[in-house]
PDB file of C-alpha atoms in Angstrom:
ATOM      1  CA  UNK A   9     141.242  33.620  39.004  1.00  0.00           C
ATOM      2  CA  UNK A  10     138.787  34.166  41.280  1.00  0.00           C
ATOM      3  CA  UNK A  11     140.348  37.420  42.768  1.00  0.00           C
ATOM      4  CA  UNK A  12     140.405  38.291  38.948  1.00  0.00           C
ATOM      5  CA  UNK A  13     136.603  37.864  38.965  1.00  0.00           C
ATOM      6  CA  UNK A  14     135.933  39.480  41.697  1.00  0.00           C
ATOM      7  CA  UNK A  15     137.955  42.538  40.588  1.00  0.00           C
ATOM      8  CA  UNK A  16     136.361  42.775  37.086  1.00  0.00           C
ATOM      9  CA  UNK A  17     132.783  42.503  38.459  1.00  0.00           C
ATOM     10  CA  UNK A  18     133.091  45.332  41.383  1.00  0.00           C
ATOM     11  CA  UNK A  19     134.753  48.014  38.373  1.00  0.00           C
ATOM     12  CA  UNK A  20     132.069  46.746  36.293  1.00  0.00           C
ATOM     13  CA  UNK A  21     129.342  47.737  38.776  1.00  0.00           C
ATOM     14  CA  UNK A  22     131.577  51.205  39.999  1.00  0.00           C
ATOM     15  CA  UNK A  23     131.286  52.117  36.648  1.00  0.00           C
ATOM     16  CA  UNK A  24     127.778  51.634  36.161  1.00  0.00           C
ATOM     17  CA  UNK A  25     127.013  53.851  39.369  1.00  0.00           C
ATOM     18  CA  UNK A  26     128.956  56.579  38.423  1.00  0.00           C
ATOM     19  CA  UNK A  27     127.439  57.161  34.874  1.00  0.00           C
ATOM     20  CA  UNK A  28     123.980  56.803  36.240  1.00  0.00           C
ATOM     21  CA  UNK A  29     122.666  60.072  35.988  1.00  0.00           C
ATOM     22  CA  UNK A  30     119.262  59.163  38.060  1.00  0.00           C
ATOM     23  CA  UNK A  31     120.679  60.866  41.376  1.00  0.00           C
ATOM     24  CA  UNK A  32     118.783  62.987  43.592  1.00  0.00           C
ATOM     25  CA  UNK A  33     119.392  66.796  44.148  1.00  0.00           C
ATOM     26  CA  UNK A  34     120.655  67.956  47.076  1.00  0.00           C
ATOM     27  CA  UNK A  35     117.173  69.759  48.530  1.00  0.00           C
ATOM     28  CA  UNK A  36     114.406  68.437  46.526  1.00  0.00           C
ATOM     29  CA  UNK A  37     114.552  65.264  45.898  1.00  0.00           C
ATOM     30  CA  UNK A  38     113.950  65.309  42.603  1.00  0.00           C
ATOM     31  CA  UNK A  39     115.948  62.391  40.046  1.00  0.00           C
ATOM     32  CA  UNK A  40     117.834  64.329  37.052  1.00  0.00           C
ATOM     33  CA  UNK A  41     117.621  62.631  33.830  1.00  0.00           C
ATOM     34  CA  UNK A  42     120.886  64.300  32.408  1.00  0.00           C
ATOM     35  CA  UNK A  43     123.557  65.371  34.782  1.00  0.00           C
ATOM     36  CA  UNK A  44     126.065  67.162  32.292  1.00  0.00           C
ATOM     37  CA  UNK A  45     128.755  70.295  32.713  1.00  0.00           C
ATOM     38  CA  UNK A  46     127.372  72.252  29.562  1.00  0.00           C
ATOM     39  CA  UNK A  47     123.887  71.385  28.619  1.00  0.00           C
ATOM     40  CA  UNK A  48     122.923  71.797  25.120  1.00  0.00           C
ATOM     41  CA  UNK A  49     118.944  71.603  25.216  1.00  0.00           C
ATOM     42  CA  UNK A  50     116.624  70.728  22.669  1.00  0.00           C
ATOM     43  CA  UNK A  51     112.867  69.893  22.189  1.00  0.00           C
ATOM     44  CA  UNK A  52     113.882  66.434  22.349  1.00  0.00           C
ATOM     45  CA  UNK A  53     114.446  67.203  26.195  1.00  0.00           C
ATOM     46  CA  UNK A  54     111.136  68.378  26.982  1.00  0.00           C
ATOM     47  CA  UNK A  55     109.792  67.142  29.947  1.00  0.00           C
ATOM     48  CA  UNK A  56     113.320  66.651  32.094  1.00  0.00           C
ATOM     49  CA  UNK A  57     115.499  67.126  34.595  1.00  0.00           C
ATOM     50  CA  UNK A  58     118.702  68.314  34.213  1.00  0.00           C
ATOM     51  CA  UNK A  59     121.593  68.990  36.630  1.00  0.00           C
ATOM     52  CA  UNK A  60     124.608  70.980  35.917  1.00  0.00           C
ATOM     53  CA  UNK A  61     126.856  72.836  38.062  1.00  0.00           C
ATOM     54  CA  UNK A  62     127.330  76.455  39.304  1.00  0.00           C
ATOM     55  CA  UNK A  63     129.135  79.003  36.373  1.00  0.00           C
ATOM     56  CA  UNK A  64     128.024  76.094  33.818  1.00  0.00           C
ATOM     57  CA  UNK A  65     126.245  77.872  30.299  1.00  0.00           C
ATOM     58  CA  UNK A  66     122.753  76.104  29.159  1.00  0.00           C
ATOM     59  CA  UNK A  67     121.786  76.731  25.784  1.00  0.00           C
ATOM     60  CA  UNK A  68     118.503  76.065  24.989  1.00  0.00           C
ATOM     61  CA  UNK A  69     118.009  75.271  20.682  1.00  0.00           C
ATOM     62  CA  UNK A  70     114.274  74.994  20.031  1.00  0.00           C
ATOM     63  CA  UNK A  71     113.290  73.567  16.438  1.00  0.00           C
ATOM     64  CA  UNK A  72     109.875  74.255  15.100  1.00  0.00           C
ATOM     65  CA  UNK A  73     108.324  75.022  11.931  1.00  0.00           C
ATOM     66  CA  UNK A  74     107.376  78.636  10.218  1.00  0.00           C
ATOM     67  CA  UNK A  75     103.640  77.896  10.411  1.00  0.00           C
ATOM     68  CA  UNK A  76     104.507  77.126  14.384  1.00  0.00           C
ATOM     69  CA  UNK A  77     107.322  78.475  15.708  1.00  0.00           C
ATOM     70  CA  UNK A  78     108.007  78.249  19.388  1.00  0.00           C
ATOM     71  CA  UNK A  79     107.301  81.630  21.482  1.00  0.00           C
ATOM     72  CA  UNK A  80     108.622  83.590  24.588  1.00  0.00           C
ATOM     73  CA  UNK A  81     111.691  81.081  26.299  1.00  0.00           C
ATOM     74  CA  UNK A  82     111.898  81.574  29.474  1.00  0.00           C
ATOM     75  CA  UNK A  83     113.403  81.154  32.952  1.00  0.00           C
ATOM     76  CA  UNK A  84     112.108  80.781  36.300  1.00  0.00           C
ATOM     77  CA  UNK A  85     113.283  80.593  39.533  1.00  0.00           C
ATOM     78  CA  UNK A  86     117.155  82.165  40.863  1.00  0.00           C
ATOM     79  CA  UNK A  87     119.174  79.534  39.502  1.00  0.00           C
ATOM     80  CA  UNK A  88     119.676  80.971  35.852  1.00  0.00           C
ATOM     81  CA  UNK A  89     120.570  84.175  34.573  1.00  0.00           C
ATOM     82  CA  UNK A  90     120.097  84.973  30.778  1.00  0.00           C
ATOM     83  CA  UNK A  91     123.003  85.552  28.685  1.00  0.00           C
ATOM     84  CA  UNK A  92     121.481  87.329  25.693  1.00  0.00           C
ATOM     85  CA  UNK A  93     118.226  87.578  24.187  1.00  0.00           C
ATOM     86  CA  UNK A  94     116.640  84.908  22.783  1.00  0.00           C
ATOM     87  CA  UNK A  95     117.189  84.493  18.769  1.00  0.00           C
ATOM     88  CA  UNK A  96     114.944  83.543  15.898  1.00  0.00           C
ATOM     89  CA  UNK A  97     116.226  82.374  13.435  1.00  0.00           C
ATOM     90  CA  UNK A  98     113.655  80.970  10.641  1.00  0.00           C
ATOM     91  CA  UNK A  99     112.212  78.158  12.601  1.00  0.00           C
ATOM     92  CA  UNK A 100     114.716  77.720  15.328  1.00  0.00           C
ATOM     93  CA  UNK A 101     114.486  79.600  18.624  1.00  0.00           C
ATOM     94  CA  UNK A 102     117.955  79.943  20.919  1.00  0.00           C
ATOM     95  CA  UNK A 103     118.206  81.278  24.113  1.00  0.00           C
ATOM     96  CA  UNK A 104     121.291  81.057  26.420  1.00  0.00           C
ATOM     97  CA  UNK A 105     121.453  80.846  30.144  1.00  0.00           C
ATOM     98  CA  UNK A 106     124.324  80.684  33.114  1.00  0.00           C
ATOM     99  CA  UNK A 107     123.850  78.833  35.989  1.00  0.00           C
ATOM    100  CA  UNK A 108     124.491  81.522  39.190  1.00  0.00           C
ATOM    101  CA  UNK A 109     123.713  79.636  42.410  1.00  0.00           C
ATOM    102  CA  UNK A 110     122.311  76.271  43.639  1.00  0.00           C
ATOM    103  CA  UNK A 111     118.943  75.649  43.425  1.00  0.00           C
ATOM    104  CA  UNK A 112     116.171  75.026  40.903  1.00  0.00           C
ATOM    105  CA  UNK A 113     114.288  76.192  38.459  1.00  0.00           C
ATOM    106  CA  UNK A 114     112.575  75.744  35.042  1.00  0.00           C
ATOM    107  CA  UNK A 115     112.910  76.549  31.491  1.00  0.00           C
ATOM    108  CA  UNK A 116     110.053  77.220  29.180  1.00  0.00           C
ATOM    109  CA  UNK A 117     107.986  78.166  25.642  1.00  0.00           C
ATOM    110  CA  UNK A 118     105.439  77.258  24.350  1.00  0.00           C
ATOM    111  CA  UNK A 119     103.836  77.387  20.858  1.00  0.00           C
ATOM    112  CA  UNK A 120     100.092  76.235  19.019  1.00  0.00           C
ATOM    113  CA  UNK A 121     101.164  72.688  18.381  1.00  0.00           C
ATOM    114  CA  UNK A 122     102.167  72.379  22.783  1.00  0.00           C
ATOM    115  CA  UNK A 123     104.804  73.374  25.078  1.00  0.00           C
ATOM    116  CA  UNK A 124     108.010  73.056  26.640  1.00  0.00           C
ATOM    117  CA  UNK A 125     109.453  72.722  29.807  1.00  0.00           C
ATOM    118  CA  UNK A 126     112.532  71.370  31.571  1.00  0.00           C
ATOM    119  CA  UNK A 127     113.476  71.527  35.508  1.00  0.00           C
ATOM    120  CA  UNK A 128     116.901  72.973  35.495  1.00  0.00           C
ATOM    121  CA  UNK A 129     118.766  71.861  39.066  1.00  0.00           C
ATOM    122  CA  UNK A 130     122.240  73.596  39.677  1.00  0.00           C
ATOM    123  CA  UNK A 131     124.673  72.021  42.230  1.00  0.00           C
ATOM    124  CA  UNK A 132     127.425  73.546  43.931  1.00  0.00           C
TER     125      UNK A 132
END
């Protein structure tokens, strides 16, 4: 029973370290709040971290309003190459991005009512 015990609690706590998606980068040091294989971004993630591998596609869905739509998406840094344009479409702004080499960078727009940003970190 006790072996049993033992078992149960070590895959409990395996399994709680491998979903944790608070793990450094490889260079900076910086703790990613989603680690995922094809991020789907919204303005629900503003303000994050997120990881994602090399050859991976981020899509980026911004919702605002027609008074105060959000303006010019971008992407710094060498880590993501642009897919397409961005689209408008009524309120909602989509832009689509491929991860091309380790590293980081950052994803942005702003609009009157604030801004948006995210740190994008791509792993090999």
């Amino acid at each position: 029973m006790r072996v049993l015990t033992t078992m149960a609690a070590l895959s409990a706590l395996l399994a709680i370290a491998a979903c944790k998606p608070g793990t450094p980068d490889a260079g900076g040091g910086r703790t990613c709040s989603t680690s995922v294989p094809r991020p789907r971004i919204t303005e629900q993630d503003n303000g994050k971290t997120i990881c994602m591998g090399r050859k991976a596609p981020l899509t980026v869905t911004l919702h605002g309003s027609a008074g105060d739509p959000w303006q010019a998406v971008s992407a710094s840094g060498p880590v993501l190459t642009e897919t397409g344009r961005p689209a408008v479409s009524g309120a909602v702004t989509t832009a689509a991005y491929q991860s091309n080499r380790a590293g980081s960078g950052t994803v942005s727009a702003h609009r009157k009512s604030g801004r948006f940003e995210i740190t994008v970190i791509v792993r090999d």
